[in-house]
Amino acid sequence: MLKGIGVSEGYGIGRAAAAVMPEIKYVPKTDCDSKSERLRFENALKIFTDNNSELAEQVSRTVGQKESEIILGHIMMMQDPYMRSEIEKSIDKGNCAEAALDSVCNTFIAMFSAVDDEMTKQRAADIEDIRTEILSILTGVKRVDLSKLDKDTVIVARELTPSMTACINKENVVGIITETGSKTSHAAILARAMEIPAVLSVENALEQIKHGDEVIVDGVTGTVIVSPSDKEKNVYISKRDEYIERRSRLREFVGRPTCTADGRRVELLGNIGTPQEAEKVISQDGEGIGLFRTEFLFMDRSAAPDENEQLEAYKKVLLTMKGKQVIIRTLDIGGDKDIPYLGLEKEENPFLGFRAIRYCLGHEEIFDTQLRALVRASSYGNLSVMIPLVTGTEEFRSVKKKVVEIMQEFDTSNIPYDKNLKLGVMIETPSAAIIADLLAKEADFFSIGTNDLTGYTLAVDRGNANVAYLYSVFSPAVLRTIKHVITEAKKANIPVGMCGEAAADPLLIPLLISFGLDEYSVSASSVLSTRREISRWTKEQADEIADKIMSLETENSIVEQLKKTVLSI
Ligand code: PEP
Ligand code: MG
């Protein structure tokens, strides 16, 4: 069994085809006639542009408009005047077209690879792809053609470039395995869009999997099985068939309102970590964003994003969601989320330490910048802002005061913003839950963060395997806490949502319906299954289940009872 990163869900069973790029060789020349080399370069560029325009059109038809933009982006990069003039200058010095292209691309690749940011690194990969393509045109070396593979093929490659991936005929390819790449690489985005199971970053895949080997690609767990036994194969055939069946049944829920079986409407939103993921929420028919974890904007880089960069990221999400509700959470660092350049001190108990809102209120330069970017972004859509790890009323009042001051400053300098910008509290500490009545007087809305709330309520570190057996949202203490928070929000007449993982749990959903939860915010891939689960219950049925469950005394009996009731219907 080989391990990698599962980047596109699903199960593929087929025969491996090694997609090995032929080596492109040329003899660098330094005494060329620059006129004819320029002409060769122009001709190759024209062929490159024509091929890619055609490919982009095909991708737009068969995969999607957004995915075709990756290919169009390659054409645009090669039209960049600076890049072209650098290549031409090199040709004018007597270099052959191949050498000129190679050296200029190398400079850009080195420049982009040095930046510690996924997106910029991706640009280096794009330029590498472009260089190989144009070099293969100049030298006449044929590239691997992935458009004509046999049925049930699993592609195995060192790396899949966007141009290679875009050529894939998805009717014939049942899986993708590569030695490089991550969840955010373009090949991963295309694989997900084409719904082909994919496992990337499998070490030495090309050595361990031979051309023609039978392989299983498990895009859910990121595993690959080479030459499976009959038993393994049968297990995966059932998994694959069930998965396909489940997905196709779920698509029936696209375009439907999210409501209970007796027609009570609730909101179904998506959780995201990057602005790009908002598209995924839309593709799964999410009705807005219930949690944007902004700390990801601060990760994998060497300095905090400034106000303008943050504004662009928030604006992107708001514009993508076109007026639908977007809840952005302020920086939630500390605990298990470290950002090296912020110089967080090592603490004995980081989960009880200087994290989230505590850190933000102690670092005004960082927090004020984020709040300013958020208030500015509010004029581009329907924005709400929420504050993580609140424990007391003072903390939330301090945030409100800051926001009011920023708004006053913007009024004076005529900077537009939404005067109805809503400010909410994440309920993820027992303290916040216990004083929910007090916080409800201050906040425009609540969002229950069950991931942390469960840990803090039960005094269990959510990442510690030794005590994982205690970590359960179904413990009576956590269930009572959730019910209490929802009840207090209802009394104060403010909306209450849930953005922790538990919001998508089929066993919890009937209880949430009964308690009266208004908003469910779940990962994009759980949007449709959550809509289906909500549609299964009437309020009366949910109340009956909740009454029984809330009378039970142990986590075990609660889970048993829920499994019996919920899963058997
Ligand atoms: C939570 O704690 O439930 C939550 C949504 O926040 P995070 O998982 O980012 O801590
Ligand atoms: Mg949390």
Coordinates of C-alpha atoms and ligand atoms in Angstrom, one line a residue:
M1 CA 0.0 0.0 0.0
L2 CA 1.4 3.4 -1.0
K3 CA 0.5 6.7 0.8
G4 CA 0.1 10.1 -0.7
I5 CA -2.3 13.1 -0.4
G6 CA -5.9 12.4 -1.5
V7 CA -6.8 15.6 -3.4
S8 CA -9.9 14.4 -5.3
E9 CA -12.4 12.1 -3.7
G10 CA -13.7 8.9 -5.0
Y11 CA -12.3 5.4 -5.8
G12 CA -10.7 4.3 -9.1
I13 CA -9.8 0.8 -10.1
G14 CA -7.9 0.3 -13.4
R15 CA -4.6 -0.4 -15.1
A16 CA -1.6 1.9 -14.7
A17 CA -0.3 4.0 -17.6
A18 CA 3.0 5.7 -17.0
A19 CA 2.9 9.2 -18.4
V20 CA 6.6 9.8 -18.7
M21 CA 7.6 13.0 -20.5
P22 CA 10.3 12.4 -23.2
E23 CA 13.4 14.3 -22.4
I24 CA 13.8 17.4 -24.5
K25 CA 17.4 17.9 -25.6
Y26 CA 18.9 20.7 -27.7
V27 CA 22.4 22.0 -28.3
P28 CA 22.6 25.6 -27.0
K29 CA 24.0 27.9 -29.7
T30 CA 25.4 31.3 -29.1
D31 CA 26.2 32.5 -32.7
C32 CA 22.8 32.4 -34.3
D33 CA 21.2 34.7 -36.8
S34 CA 18.9 36.6 -34.5
K35 CA 16.4 37.4 -37.2
S36 CA 15.7 33.8 -38.0
E37 CA 15.7 32.8 -34.3
R38 CA 13.2 35.5 -33.5
L39 CA 11.0 34.1 -36.4
R40 CA 11.3 30.5 -35.0
F41 CA 10.4 31.8 -31.6
E42 CA 7.4 33.7 -32.9
N43 CA 6.2 30.7 -34.9
A44 CA 6.5 28.4 -31.8
L45 CA 4.6 31.0 -29.7
K46 CA 1.8 31.1 -32.3
I47 CA 1.5 27.3 -32.3
F48 CA 1.5 27.4 -28.4
T49 CA -1.2 30.1 -28.3
D50 CA -3.4 28.3 -30.9
N51 CA -3.1 24.9 -29.1
N52 CA -3.9 26.4 -25.8
S53 CA -6.8 28.5 -27.0
E54 CA -8.3 25.3 -28.5
L55 CA -7.6 23.4 -25.3
A56 CA -9.1 26.2 -23.1
E57 CA -12.3 26.1 -25.2
Q58 CA -12.4 22.3 -24.9
V59 CA -11.9 22.5 -21.1
S60 CA -14.5 25.2 -20.8
R61 CA -17.0 22.9 -22.6
T62 CA -16.2 19.7 -20.8
V63 CA -14.9 20.7 -17.4
G64 CA -15.9 24.3 -16.6
Q65 CA -15.2 28.0 -17.4
K66 CA -13.2 28.6 -14.2
E67 CA -10.9 25.6 -15.0
S68 CA -10.3 26.9 -18.6
E69 CA -8.9 30.1 -17.1
I70 CA -5.9 28.1 -15.9
I71 CA -5.0 27.4 -19.5
L72 CA -5.9 30.9 -20.6
G73 CA -3.5 32.1 -17.9
H74 CA -0.7 30.3 -19.6
I75 CA -1.3 32.2 -22.8
M76 CA -1.4 35.5 -20.9
M77 CA 1.9 34.7 -19.1
M78 CA 3.6 34.2 -22.4
Q79 CA 2.2 37.5 -23.7
D80 CA 3.7 39.3 -20.8
P81 CA 5.8 42.1 -22.5
Y82 CA 8.6 41.9 -19.9
M83 CA 9.1 38.2 -20.3
R84 CA 9.0 38.4 -24.1
S85 CA 11.4 41.3 -24.3
E86 CA 13.8 39.4 -22.1
I87 CA 13.7 36.4 -24.4
E88 CA 14.1 38.7 -27.5
K89 CA 17.1 40.5 -25.9
S90 CA 18.7 37.1 -25.3
I91 CA 18.1 36.0 -28.9
D92 CA 19.5 39.4 -30.1
K93 CA 22.7 38.5 -28.3
G94 CA 23.1 35.5 -30.6
N95 CA 21.4 32.8 -28.5
C96 CA 19.2 30.2 -30.2
A97 CA 15.5 30.4 -29.4
E98 CA 15.6 27.3 -27.1
A99 CA 18.4 28.7 -25.0
A100 CA 16.9 32.1 -24.7
L101 CA 13.5 30.7 -23.6
D102 CA 15.2 28.3 -21.2
S103 CA 17.3 30.8 -19.4
V104 CA 14.6 33.5 -19.1
C105 CA 12.1 30.9 -17.8
N106 CA 14.7 29.7 -15.4
T107 CA 15.1 33.2 -13.9
F108 CA 11.3 33.5 -13.4
I109 CA 11.1 30.0 -12.0
A110 CA 13.9 30.7 -9.5
M111 CA 12.3 34.0 -8.5
F112 CA 8.8 32.5 -7.9
S113 CA 10.0 29.3 -6.2
A114 CA 11.9 31.4 -3.6
V115 CA 8.7 33.0 -2.3
D116 CA 7.1 31.1 0.6
D117 CA 3.6 31.2 -0.7
E118 CA 1.6 28.4 -2.4
M119 CA 0.1 30.7 -5.1
T120 CA 3.5 32.1 -6.1
K121 CA 5.0 28.7 -6.1
Q122 CA 2.2 27.6 -8.4
R123 CA 3.3 30.3 -10.9
A124 CA 6.7 28.7 -11.0
A125 CA 5.1 25.4 -11.9
D126 CA 3.0 27.1 -14.6
I127 CA 6.1 28.6 -16.2
E128 CA 7.9 25.3 -16.1
D129 CA 4.9 23.8 -17.9
I130 CA 4.9 26.6 -20.5
R131 CA 8.7 26.2 -21.1
T132 CA 8.4 22.5 -21.7
E133 CA 5.5 23.0 -24.1
I134 CA 7.3 25.7 -26.2
L135 CA 10.6 23.8 -26.1
S136 CA 8.8 20.7 -27.4
I137 CA 7.4 22.7 -30.2
L138 CA 10.8 24.2 -31.1
T139 CA 12.6 20.8 -30.9
G140 CA 9.8 18.8 -32.5
V141 CA 9.7 16.4 -29.5
K142 CA 6.2 14.9 -29.2
R143 CA 4.7 15.2 -25.7
V144 CA 2.7 12.4 -24.0
D145 CA -0.8 12.5 -25.3
L146 CA -3.3 11.8 -22.5
S147 CA -6.3 12.2 -24.7
K148 CA -6.2 8.8 -26.2
L149 CA -5.8 6.3 -23.3
D150 CA -7.6 3.0 -23.0
K151 CA -10.7 2.7 -20.9
D152 CA -10.2 2.4 -17.1
T153 CA -6.7 3.9 -17.1
V154 CA -5.0 5.1 -14.0
I155 CA -2.4 7.7 -15.0
V156 CA 0.9 7.6 -13.1
A157 CA 3.2 10.6 -13.6
R158 CA 6.0 12.4 -11.9
E159 CA 4.0 15.5 -12.1
L160 CA 0.8 16.4 -14.0
T161 CA 1.0 19.9 -15.5
P162 CA -2.3 21.8 -16.2
S163 CA -1.8 21.3 -19.9
M164 CA -1.4 17.5 -19.5
T165 CA -4.4 17.3 -17.1
A166 CA -6.6 19.4 -19.4
C167 CA -6.1 16.9 -22.3
I168 CA -7.4 14.0 -20.2
N169 CA -10.5 12.3 -21.6
K170 CA -12.4 11.7 -18.3
E171 CA -14.4 8.9 -19.9
N172 CA -11.3 6.8 -20.0
V173 CA -9.3 7.9 -16.9
V174 CA -10.4 6.4 -13.5
G175 CA -7.6 7.7 -11.4
I176 CA -4.5 9.9 -11.2
I177 CA -1.3 9.3 -9.2
T178 CA 1.6 11.6 -9.1
E179 CA 4.9 11.9 -7.3
T180 CA 4.5 15.7 -6.6
G181 CA 1.8 18.2 -5.9
S182 CA -0.6 19.1 -3.2
K183 CA -4.3 19.9 -2.6
T184 CA -3.9 23.4 -4.1
S185 CA -1.9 22.5 -7.2
H186 CA -3.6 23.1 -10.5
A187 CA -3.6 19.4 -11.3
A188 CA -5.6 18.8 -8.1
I189 CA -8.1 21.5 -8.9
L190 CA -8.6 20.1 -12.4
A191 CA -8.9 16.5 -11.1
R192 CA -11.6 17.6 -8.6
A193 CA -13.4 19.5 -11.3
M194 CA -13.4 16.4 -13.6
E195 CA -14.3 14.2 -10.6
I196 CA -11.4 11.9 -11.2
P197 CA -10.1 10.3 -7.9
A198 CA -6.5 11.5 -7.4
V199 CA -3.6 10.8 -5.0
L200 CA -0.7 13.1 -5.3
S201 CA 2.8 13.2 -3.7
V202 CA 3.2 9.4 -3.7
E203 CA 6.9 8.8 -3.3
N204 CA 8.7 7.0 -6.2
A205 CA 5.3 6.2 -7.7
L206 CA 6.8 5.6 -11.2
E207 CA 9.3 3.1 -9.7
Q208 CA 6.7 1.3 -7.6
I209 CA 3.9 1.1 -10.1
K210 CA 4.8 -0.5 -13.4
H211 CA 3.0 0.2 -16.7
G212 CA 0.0 -2.2 -16.9
D213 CA -0.2 -3.0 -13.2
E214 CA -3.6 -3.2 -11.7
V215 CA -4.1 -0.3 -9.2
I216 CA -6.6 1.1 -6.8
V217 CA -6.7 4.8 -6.2
D218 CA -8.4 5.8 -3.0
G219 CA -8.8 9.6 -3.2
V220 CA -10.6 9.7 0.1
T221 CA -7.8 8.4 2.3
G222 CA -4.9 9.2 -0.1
T223 CA -3.9 5.5 -0.5
V224 CA -2.9 3.5 -3.5
I225 CA -3.0 -0.3 -3.7
V226 CA -0.8 -2.0 -6.4
S227 CA -1.9 -5.4 -7.7
P228 CA -4.7 -5.8 -5.2
S229 CA -5.9 -9.2 -4.0
D230 CA -9.4 -10.3 -5.1
K231 CA -10.7 -9.5 -1.6
E232 CA -9.3 -6.0 -1.7
K233 CA -10.6 -5.4 -5.2
N234 CA -14.1 -6.5 -4.2
V235 CA -14.1 -4.2 -1.1
Y236 CA -13.1 -1.3 -3.4
I237 CA -15.6 -2.2 -6.1
S238 CA -18.4 -1.9 -3.5
K239 CA -16.9 1.3 -2.1
R240 CA -16.7 2.8 -5.6
D241 CA -20.2 1.8 -6.6
E242 CA -21.7 3.1 -3.3
Y243 CA -19.8 6.4 -3.7
I244 CA -21.0 6.9 -7.2
E245 CA -24.6 6.1 -6.2
R246 CA -24.4 8.4 -3.2
R247 CA -23.0 11.3 -5.2
S248 CA -25.6 11.0 -7.9
R249 CA -28.4 10.8 -5.4
L250 CA -27.1 13.9 -3.6
R251 CA -27.1 15.9 -6.8
E252 CA -30.9 15.7 -6.6
F253 CA -30.6 18.2 -3.7
V254 CA -29.0 20.9 -5.9
G255 CA -31.2 23.9 -6.3
R256 CA -33.6 22.8 -3.5
P257 CA -34.2 25.0 -0.5
T258 CA -32.8 23.7 2.8
C259 CA -35.8 22.8 4.9
T260 CA -37.1 20.1 7.2
A261 CA -39.6 17.5 6.0
D262 CA -42.4 19.8 7.3
G263 CA -41.1 22.8 5.4
R264 CA -39.2 24.8 8.1
R265 CA -36.5 26.7 6.3
V266 CA -32.9 26.9 7.7
E267 CA -29.7 28.3 6.2
L268 CA -27.0 26.0 4.8
L269 CA -23.6 27.7 4.5
G270 CA -20.0 26.6 3.7
N271 CA -16.7 26.8 5.7
I272 CA -13.7 28.0 3.8
G273 CA -10.0 28.6 4.4
T274 CA -9.1 30.4 1.2
P275 CA -11.0 32.8 -1.1
Q276 CA -10.8 30.3 -3.9
E277 CA -12.8 27.7 -1.9
A278 CA -15.8 30.0 -2.1
E279 CA -16.3 28.7 -5.7
K280 CA -16.4 25.2 -4.3
V281 CA -19.2 26.2 -1.9
I282 CA -21.1 27.6 -4.9
S283 CA -20.6 24.5 -7.0
Q284 CA -22.1 22.5 -4.1
D285 CA -25.0 24.9 -3.9
G286 CA -24.1 26.4 -0.6
E287 CA -26.2 29.4 0.4
G288 CA -23.4 31.5 1.7
I289 CA -20.2 31.3 3.7
G290 CA -20.7 30.6 7.5
L291 CA -17.0 30.6 8.4
F292 CA -14.0 32.0 6.6
R293 CA -10.9 31.0 8.6
T294 CA -8.8 34.0 7.9
E295 CA -5.6 32.6 9.6
F296 CA -4.9 30.7 6.4
L297 CA -4.2 34.1 4.7
F298 CA -1.5 34.6 7.2
M299 CA 0.2 31.2 6.9
D300 CA 3.0 30.0 4.6
R301 CA 4.5 33.4 4.2
S302 CA 7.1 35.6 5.9
A303 CA 5.1 38.6 6.9
A304 CA 1.4 39.4 7.6
P305 CA -0.7 40.5 4.7
D306 CA -1.3 44.3 4.7
E307 CA -4.7 46.0 4.7
N308 CA -5.0 46.1 0.9
E309 CA -4.0 42.4 0.4
Q310 CA -6.6 41.4 3.0
L311 CA -9.2 43.6 1.5
E312 CA -8.7 41.9 -1.9
A313 CA -9.1 38.5 -0.4
Y314 CA -12.3 39.4 1.5
K315 CA -13.7 41.3 -1.5
K316 CA -13.0 38.2 -3.7
V317 CA -15.2 36.0 -1.4
L318 CA -17.9 38.6 -1.2
L319 CA -18.0 39.1 -5.0
T320 CA -18.0 35.4 -5.6
M321 CA -21.0 35.0 -3.3
K322 CA -22.9 37.7 -5.1
G323 CA -24.8 39.2 -2.2
K324 CA -25.2 36.0 -0.2
Q325 CA -24.3 36.0 3.4
V326 CA -20.6 35.8 4.2
I327 CA -19.3 35.4 7.7
I328 CA -15.6 36.1 8.1
R329 CA -13.8 35.2 11.3
T330 CA -11.0 37.4 12.6
L331 CA -7.6 35.9 13.1
D332 CA -7.7 32.7 15.2
I333 CA -4.1 31.8 15.9
G334 CA -2.4 30.1 18.8
G335 CA -3.4 26.7 20.2
D336 CA -2.4 24.3 17.3
K337 CA -2.1 27.1 14.7
D338 CA 1.3 28.7 14.8
I339 CA 2.5 31.5 12.4
P340 CA 6.2 31.6 12.8
Y341 CA 6.8 35.3 11.9
L342 CA 4.3 36.5 14.5
G343 CA 6.7 35.2 17.1
L344 CA 4.1 33.5 19.4
E345 CA 5.7 32.6 22.7
K346 CA 6.0 29.0 23.6
E347 CA 3.4 28.4 26.3
E348 CA 2.9 25.5 28.8
N349 CA -0.8 25.3 27.8
P350 CA -1.2 26.9 24.4
F351 CA -4.9 26.0 24.2
L352 CA -5.5 27.9 27.3
G353 CA -3.0 30.6 26.4
F354 CA -2.6 33.8 24.5
R355 CA -4.6 32.9 21.4
A356 CA -7.4 34.0 19.0
I357 CA -9.1 37.2 20.3
R358 CA -6.8 37.4 23.2
Y359 CA -3.8 37.7 20.9
C360 CA -5.6 40.1 18.6
L361 CA -6.5 42.5 21.4
G362 CA -2.9 42.4 22.6
H363 CA -1.6 43.1 19.1
E364 CA -3.5 46.2 17.9
E365 CA -1.3 46.7 14.8
I366 CA -2.4 43.3 13.4
F367 CA -6.0 43.4 14.6
D368 CA -6.7 47.0 13.5
T369 CA -5.3 46.2 10.1
Q370 CA -7.6 43.2 9.8
L371 CA -10.7 45.1 11.1
R372 CA -10.1 48.0 8.7
A373 CA -9.8 45.6 5.8
L374 CA -13.0 43.9 6.9
V375 CA -15.0 47.1 7.3
R376 CA -13.8 48.3 3.9
A377 CA -14.7 45.0 2.3
S378 CA -18.2 45.3 3.7
S379 CA -19.2 47.5 0.9
Y380 CA -18.8 44.7 -1.6
G381 CA -21.5 42.3 -0.4
N382 CA -23.4 40.9 2.6
L383 CA -20.6 40.7 5.2
S384 CA -20.8 39.7 8.9
V385 CA -17.7 39.4 11.1
M386 CA -17.3 37.0 14.0
I387 CA -14.9 36.8 16.9
P388 CA -13.3 33.5 18.0
L389 CA -12.7 32.2 21.5
V390 CA -14.6 34.9 23.3
T391 CA -14.9 34.3 27.0
G392 CA -16.3 37.5 28.4
T393 CA -18.5 40.5 27.5
E394 CA -15.5 42.9 27.9
E395 CA -13.6 41.3 25.1
F396 CA -16.5 41.6 22.7
R397 CA -17.2 45.2 23.7
S398 CA -13.6 46.0 23.0
V399 CA -14.0 44.7 19.5
K400 CA -17.2 46.6 19.0
K401 CA -15.5 49.8 20.2
K402 CA -12.7 49.3 17.7
V403 CA -15.1 48.7 14.8
V404 CA -17.1 51.9 15.7
E405 CA -13.9 53.9 15.7
I406 CA -12.9 52.6 12.3
M407 CA -16.4 53.4 11.0
Q408 CA -16.1 57.0 12.4
E409 CA -12.8 57.5 10.7
F410 CA -14.1 56.1 7.4
D411 CA -17.1 58.5 7.7
T412 CA -14.7 61.4 8.0
S413 CA -12.6 60.3 5.1
N414 CA -15.5 59.2 2.9
I415 CA -14.5 55.6 2.7
P416 CA -17.5 53.5 1.8
Y417 CA -18.6 50.6 4.1
D418 CA -21.8 48.8 5.1
K419 CA -23.4 50.6 8.1
N420 CA -25.3 47.3 8.9
L421 CA -22.1 45.3 9.2
K422 CA -23.0 42.6 11.7
L423 CA -20.7 41.5 14.5
G424 CA -21.1 38.0 16.0
V425 CA -19.6 35.9 18.8
M426 CA -18.3 32.4 18.3
I427 CA -19.5 30.3 21.2
E428 CA -16.6 27.9 21.7
T429 CA -15.8 28.2 25.4
P430 CA -17.9 27.1 28.3
S431 CA -17.7 30.6 29.7
A432 CA -19.3 32.1 26.6
A433 CA -22.0 29.4 26.6
I434 CA -22.8 30.0 30.3
I435 CA -23.2 33.7 29.8
A436 CA -24.9 33.3 26.4
D437 CA -27.8 35.5 27.8
L438 CA -25.3 38.4 28.4
L439 CA -23.5 38.0 25.1
A440 CA -26.7 37.8 23.2
K441 CA -27.5 41.3 24.4
E442 CA -24.2 42.5 22.8
A443 CA -23.9 40.4 19.6
D444 CA -25.8 40.4 16.3
F445 CA -25.5 36.6 16.0
F446 CA -23.9 33.5 17.5
S447 CA -22.0 30.8 15.8
I448 CA -21.3 27.7 17.8
G449 CA -17.8 26.3 17.3
T450 CA -18.3 22.7 18.4
N451 CA -14.7 21.7 17.6
D452 CA -13.4 23.8 20.4
L453 CA -16.5 23.9 22.6
T454 CA -16.4 20.1 22.9
G455 CA -12.7 20.2 23.9
Y456 CA -13.0 22.9 26.4
T457 CA -16.3 21.6 27.9
L458 CA -14.8 18.2 28.4
A459 CA -11.3 19.4 29.3
V460 CA -9.9 17.3 26.4
D461 CA -7.2 18.4 24.0
R462 CA -8.8 17.9 20.6
G463 CA -5.5 16.7 19.1
N464 CA -4.4 14.3 21.9
A465 CA -5.0 10.7 20.9
N466 CA -4.7 9.5 24.5
V467 CA -7.9 11.3 25.5
A468 CA -9.7 11.1 22.1
Y469 CA -12.1 8.6 23.6
L470 CA -13.6 11.4 25.7
Y471 CA -13.9 13.9 22.9
S472 CA -17.5 13.7 21.7
V473 CA -20.1 16.2 20.9
F474 CA -22.6 13.6 22.1
S475 CA -21.6 13.8 25.7
P476 CA -24.6 15.0 27.8
A477 CA -22.5 18.1 28.9
V478 CA -21.9 19.2 25.3
L479 CA -25.4 18.6 24.2
R480 CA -26.9 20.5 27.1
T481 CA -24.5 23.4 26.4
I482 CA -25.5 23.5 22.7
K483 CA -29.2 23.5 23.6
H484 CA -28.7 26.2 26.2
V485 CA -26.9 28.5 23.7
I486 CA -29.5 28.0 21.1
T487 CA -32.3 28.7 23.6
E488 CA -30.6 31.9 24.8
A489 CA -30.1 33.1 21.3
K490 CA -33.8 32.5 20.5
K491 CA -34.9 34.3 23.7
A492 CA -32.8 37.3 22.6
N493 CA -34.1 37.0 19.1
I494 CA -30.7 36.7 17.4
P495 CA -29.8 34.1 14.7
V496 CA -27.7 31.2 15.9
G497 CA -25.6 29.0 13.7
M498 CA -23.1 26.2 14.0
C499 CA -19.8 26.1 12.1
G500 CA -17.9 23.2 13.8
E501 CA -17.7 19.8 12.1
A502 CA -20.7 18.5 14.1
A503 CA -23.1 20.7 12.1
A504 CA -22.8 18.0 9.3
D505 CA -23.2 15.0 11.6
P506 CA -26.3 13.1 10.6
L507 CA -26.7 11.9 14.2
L508 CA -26.7 15.4 15.6
I509 CA -28.9 17.0 12.9
P510 CA -32.3 16.0 14.3
L511 CA -31.3 17.4 17.7
L512 CA -30.2 20.7 16.1
I513 CA -33.6 20.9 14.3
S514 CA -35.3 20.3 17.6
F515 CA -33.3 22.9 19.5
G516 CA -34.0 25.4 16.7
L517 CA -30.6 26.0 15.1
D518 CA -31.0 28.6 12.3
E519 CA -27.8 28.1 10.3
Y520 CA -25.6 25.1 9.5
S521 CA -22.1 25.8 8.2
V522 CA -20.2 22.8 6.9
S523 CA -17.4 22.0 4.5
A524 CA -18.3 22.4 0.8
S525 CA -18.2 18.6 0.3
S526 CA -20.8 18.1 3.1
V527 CA -23.3 20.8 1.9
L528 CA -25.6 18.4 -0.1
S529 CA -25.5 15.6 2.4
T530 CA -26.4 18.0 5.2
R531 CA -29.3 19.3 3.1
R532 CA -30.5 15.8 2.7
E533 CA -30.2 15.0 6.4
I534 CA -32.2 18.1 7.3
S535 CA -34.9 17.2 4.8
R536 CA -35.4 13.8 6.5
W537 CA -37.0 15.1 9.7
T538 CA -40.2 17.0 10.7
K539 CA -39.9 19.2 13.8
E540 CA -42.2 16.8 15.6
Q541 CA -40.0 13.8 14.9
A542 CA -36.9 15.8 15.8
D543 CA -38.5 16.8 19.1
E544 CA -39.4 13.2 19.9
I545 CA -35.8 12.1 19.3
A546 CA -34.4 15.0 21.3
D547 CA -36.7 14.4 24.3
K548 CA -35.5 10.8 24.5
I549 CA -31.8 11.7 23.9
M550 CA -31.7 14.5 26.5
S551 CA -33.0 12.2 29.1
L552 CA -30.1 9.7 28.7
E553 CA -27.2 9.9 31.1
T554 CA -24.1 8.7 29.1
E555 CA -22.4 9.5 25.8
N556 CA -22.5 5.8 25.0
S557 CA -26.2 5.3 25.4
I558 CA -26.9 8.6 23.5
V559 CA -24.8 7.5 20.5
E560 CA -26.3 4.0 20.6
Q561 CA -29.8 5.4 20.7
L562 CA -29.1 7.9 17.9
K563 CA -27.6 5.2 15.7
K564 CA -30.7 3.0 16.2
T565 CA -33.1 5.8 15.5
V566 CA -31.4 7.9 12.9
L567 CA -29.6 5.3 10.8
S568 CA -32.3 2.8 10.7
I569 CA -34.9 5.1 9.1
Ligands
PEP1 C1 -14.6 25.3 16.1 O1 -13.9 25.4 17.1 O2 -15.7 24.6 16.1 C2 -14.3 26.1 14.9 C3 -15.2 26.1 13.9 O3 -13.1 26.7 14.8 P1 -11.8 25.9 14.4 O4 -12.1 24.5 14.0 O5 -11.1 26.7 13.3 O6 -11.0 26.1 15.7
MG2 MG -12.4 27.1 17.2

